[in-house]
Amino acid sequence: MSEPLTDVDVAVVGAGAAGLAAAHRLRQRGISTLVLEARDRIGGRAHTVKTPAGHPVDLGCGWLHSAGRNPWVALARQLGFGIDETSPGWGGRLVRMGFTEEEQDDWMRTREAFYDRLEAAASGPDRPAITLLEPGNRWNLVLDATSTWANGVELDRLSVHDYNRYDSTDLNWRVREGYGALVSTFGADLRVRLGTPVRRVDWSGRTVALETDAGTLRAQVVILTVPPSVIARGDIAFGPDLPPEKLAAAHGLPLGIDNKLFLALGGDWPEIGANWHVLGSVERTETAAYQLRPLGLPIVEMFTGGKLARDLERAGVAAMTSFALDELAGVFGSRIRKHLTPLAASAWAGDPYARGSYSYALPGHAGDRAVWAAPVGDRIVFAGEAVSAHDFSTTHGAYLSGLDAAEQAIALVAAPKL
């Protein structure tokens, strides 16, 4: 049964990590709350599905980034989820592709030198990260491809200042049962109304009216957790309009595109270790990263980003599969083709409630995160990974932003109304 649209103190729009964290905190403080979720499930961009063999795979977030300080680690243990602390092994990709140790070391030196230049550039005017590549370096295309996986966009559209503000401890773990399953379990007992997209937010009166196909919900304060890309497209109307600077920030923080394709791996492959990573190619930006036998399962996970991810999503799963087979055959030989079968794929660019995977700042727009995070009047509070100054693009960044938004909402509810 759907939750009724009765007046509440605080309405939360979006049942992803940020919205669920906010709703948890509000419930703890005794604030009446209802979460409105457009999809038919909770979790947002955290989404675990089961393969026909029963193996959980994450179509959305998959890594507990900065695991040593990631609040989802403690939540996972409290909720009985298993955590795999095996290192991702991203640093050994080239050797596993047949490159020499010397070439692997040369790549690592190039990568670190690029990151050093990025850090040094933080003191100057903002600019596209691509301007910091060393002209003619053989690994430049790999650096560009790496940006598509990390940021969902190529280096020519990435703000140097924003990228420098991201804070990573480089400790990355996984949830054995799936990160998406963890997020949905965390929110399972909250008051959430599914299948209820918000069409219009009327904040002209003393309360906020959220107009949906099921009716209108009124609240003293609304916490808006939808991505800036959704607002930039005008998918939710506002009356009155949001301030111009807020809309400009939404356009300055688009969501990059990253997608996954999971393939069943059949046959006997003693030469492929568990949790191995390889690249499809080092000769082009439009290539994929592959995790082989994640958690020891007979699965291959293809990870694409940027323009390639968008193009393959439009082309469909068959095109994604063909691309993966071609690249993996180039690494492991043509024998692998007949042993790979598609299982599941994501399509985040076409998701009408996300319009992408996670946010990045365009060059010259690093300051937009602070603008996007600022409340509007005393009625609308913003949350989600895009508002995070240092943990953007992550599920823990979204969670922490939800807690902060809840505290802002509590203060607004308690404040005397003029």
PDB file of C-alpha atoms in Angstrom, residues 114-115 117-118 121 125-137 139-145 147-148 151 153-161 163-164 285 361-363:
ATOM      1  CA  PHE A 114      50.012  14.134 -14.214  1.00  0.00           C
ATOM      2  CA  TYR A 115      48.358  14.143 -10.796  1.00  0.00           C
ATOM      3  CA  ARG A 117      50.576  18.816 -12.238  1.00  0.00           C
ATOM      4  CA  LEU A 118      46.862  18.786 -11.452  1.00  0.00           C
ATOM      5  CA  ALA A 121      47.482  23.881 -11.063  1.00  0.00           C
ATOM      6  CA  PRO A 125      43.057  29.920 -12.821  1.00  0.00           C
ATOM      7  CA  ASP A 126      40.721  27.009 -13.476  1.00  0.00           C
ATOM      8  CA  ARG A 127      41.121  25.265 -16.815  1.00  0.00           C
ATOM      9  CA  PRO A 128      40.356  21.971 -18.566  1.00  0.00           C
ATOM     10  CA  ALA A 129      42.389  19.092 -17.182  1.00  0.00           C
ATOM     11  CA  ILE A 130      43.449  18.054 -20.678  1.00  0.00           C
ATOM     12  CA  THR A 131      45.760  21.091 -20.828  1.00  0.00           C
ATOM     13  CA  LEU A 132      48.006  19.417 -18.264  1.00  0.00           C
ATOM     14  CA  LEU A 133      48.852  16.392 -20.388  1.00  0.00           C
ATOM     15  CA  GLU A 134      52.486  16.110 -21.437  1.00  0.00           C
ATOM     16  CA  PRO A 135      52.564  16.587 -25.234  1.00  0.00           C
ATOM     17  CA  GLY A 136      53.432  13.391 -27.055  1.00  0.00           C
ATOM     18  CA  ASN A 137      53.401  11.098 -24.025  1.00  0.00           C
ATOM     19  CA  TRP A 139      50.084   7.211 -22.074  1.00  0.00           C
ATOM     20  CA  ASN A 140      47.966  10.319 -22.693  1.00  0.00           C
ATOM     21  CA  LEU A 141      45.051   8.343 -24.121  1.00  0.00           C
ATOM     22  CA  VAL A 142      45.061   6.058 -21.091  1.00  0.00           C
ATOM     23  CA  LEU A 143      44.905   9.119 -18.819  1.00  0.00           C
ATOM     24  CA  ASP A 144      41.960  10.421 -20.829  1.00  0.00           C
ATOM     25  CA  ALA A 145      40.231   7.037 -20.680  1.00  0.00           C
ATOM     26  CA  SER A 147      38.993  10.162 -16.553  1.00  0.00           C
ATOM     27  CA  THR A 148      35.969   8.690 -18.309  1.00  0.00           C
ATOM     28  CA  ASN A 151      34.570  11.170 -13.709  1.00  0.00           C
ATOM     29  CA  VAL A 153      33.774  12.535 -18.863  1.00  0.00           C
ATOM     30  CA  GLU A 154      36.903  13.173 -20.902  1.00  0.00           C
ATOM     31  CA  LEU A 155      39.609  15.514 -19.637  1.00  0.00           C
ATOM     32  CA  ASP A 156      38.676  18.361 -21.991  1.00  0.00           C
ATOM     33  CA  ARG A 157      35.420  18.908 -20.073  1.00  0.00           C
ATOM     34  CA  LEU A 158      36.802  18.453 -16.557  1.00  0.00           C
ATOM     35  CA  SER A 159      37.545  21.327 -14.166  1.00  0.00           C
ATOM     36  CA  VAL A 160      41.047  21.147 -12.683  1.00  0.00           C
ATOM     37  CA  HIS A 161      39.928  22.933  -9.515  1.00  0.00           C
ATOM     38  CA  TYR A 163      38.978  17.500  -9.533  1.00  0.00           C
ATOM     39  CA  ASN A 164      41.618  18.643  -7.048  1.00  0.00           C
ATOM     40  CA  THR A 285      40.361   7.015 -25.227  1.00  0.00           C
ATOM     41  CA  ALA A 361      32.209  20.352 -12.794  1.00  0.00           C
ATOM     42  CA  LEU A 362      32.840  21.958 -16.145  1.00  0.00           C
ATOM     43  CA  PRO A 363      35.983  24.126 -16.379  1.00  0.00           C
TER      44      PRO A 363
END
